């Protein structure tokens, strides 16, 4: 933030704002580690819980289901409460869910505990985005929001490889125990540094649910649910593709996933900047970029030297998150909390849809690299929804200048 930014009761000084951003990003880091590391240690906890890997994969689906269901419920019920209080509570629930996951005695309880862990995921990011957007000048809003998501992308670069090594040396349960500890640390940081707000006494569940009457809200969520599916389509099968097609050994997989995370980090930073400068148009650019990169993937996967730069390019498509988050703030009216939380429900639907369609293509005999073309189709599908949102949004503005 520029040094001459005025300090008002709403706009925090740069040093205090930095501490708030670090506190919120720490929560994103914890969520990123548990979401992505669970995939990387799946063979370990499958063996530990006495089930095969496809069955253990349902544990990941249970977490995603918790995100989709929990985000709107917590957003509606907590709309009147102070955001600082909500964030501490969400991280507390997240810490409990992951702590229980670390001591789950069997597969059935693990399913329940992972579902519980996913419940506060979307609501945390949604409320964090609203909090940070309320304390920075509007011209820096998207970049500030992207910083809260930066913790998630940092997790894919550093957190997941570190937790993976810990899991290999000390057991998979430590993966979830470490996440629980980071969540507790986040609670402390938010309690220390997040501004104290009074909440919104006028917020009621029906007002929050009013966001669902907006066509622009649904279209924006559709862009994320479909368009983001392309990235997850490739990510879910990246390890298998790298080994079966590229010919790399298991020891190189953490490096490939870290490279993917670097791309997400770059995309997140650039996405926040582009959203501040170009608004919703930035989403179109990112979707077309993703479609292009995903089309390159099948050919690039034949060789490690070509795979790595394309993996970075695909990861950069992750910048779509901060663009759509701020777009929802603009079109949700008074129902800010619900709309912001639903953004992450949409992304988790993408996380389910992309791997499902990619898996169907692989099972049909089109090969591991077919996920690139399937993903490109999803990115273009998101772009088609964006066109509808953009055109209808301009018509709405024209009718209500």
mmCIF file of C-alpha atoms in Angstrom, residues 11 14 20 66 94 96 108 115 180 230 236 245 256 259 269 276 289 336 391:
data_model
loop_
_atom_site.group_PDB
_atom_site.id
_atom_site.type_symbol
_atom_site.label_atom_id
_atom_site.label_comp_id
_atom_site.label_asym_id
_atom_site.label_seq_id
_atom_site.Cartn_x
_atom_site.Cartn_y
_atom_site.Cartn_z
ATOM 1 C CA UNK A 11 -8.249 2.002 6.502
ATOM 2 C CA UNK A 14 0.356 -0.413 6.442
ATOM 3 C CA UNK A 20 -3.919 -8.800 9.513
ATOM 4 C CA UNK A 66 -18.421 -30.392 3.906
ATOM 5 C CA UNK A 94 -11.359 -26.507 11.529
ATOM 6 C CA UNK A 96 -11.133 -29.728 15.941
ATOM 7 C CA UNK A 108 -16.114 -44.610 8.957
ATOM 8 C CA UNK A 115 -16.669 -33.805 6.491
ATOM 9 C CA UNK A 180 -4.713 -28.579 13.502
ATOM 10 C CA UNK A 230 -10.356 -27.647 -16.012
ATOM 11 C CA UNK A 236 -6.150 -34.879 -9.941
ATOM 12 C CA UNK A 245 3.429 -40.859 -19.770
ATOM 13 C CA UNK A 256 6.185 -31.276 -10.026
ATOM 14 C CA UNK A 259 5.997 -26.229 -9.630
ATOM 15 C CA UNK A 269 -0.898 -12.300 -7.514
ATOM 16 C CA UNK A 276 -8.391 -4.242 -9.683
ATOM 17 C CA UNK A 289 -5.318 -18.612 -20.804
ATOM 18 C CA UNK A 336 -22.273 -10.200 1.065
ATOM 19 C CA UNK A 391 -23.671 -9.261 -21.618
#
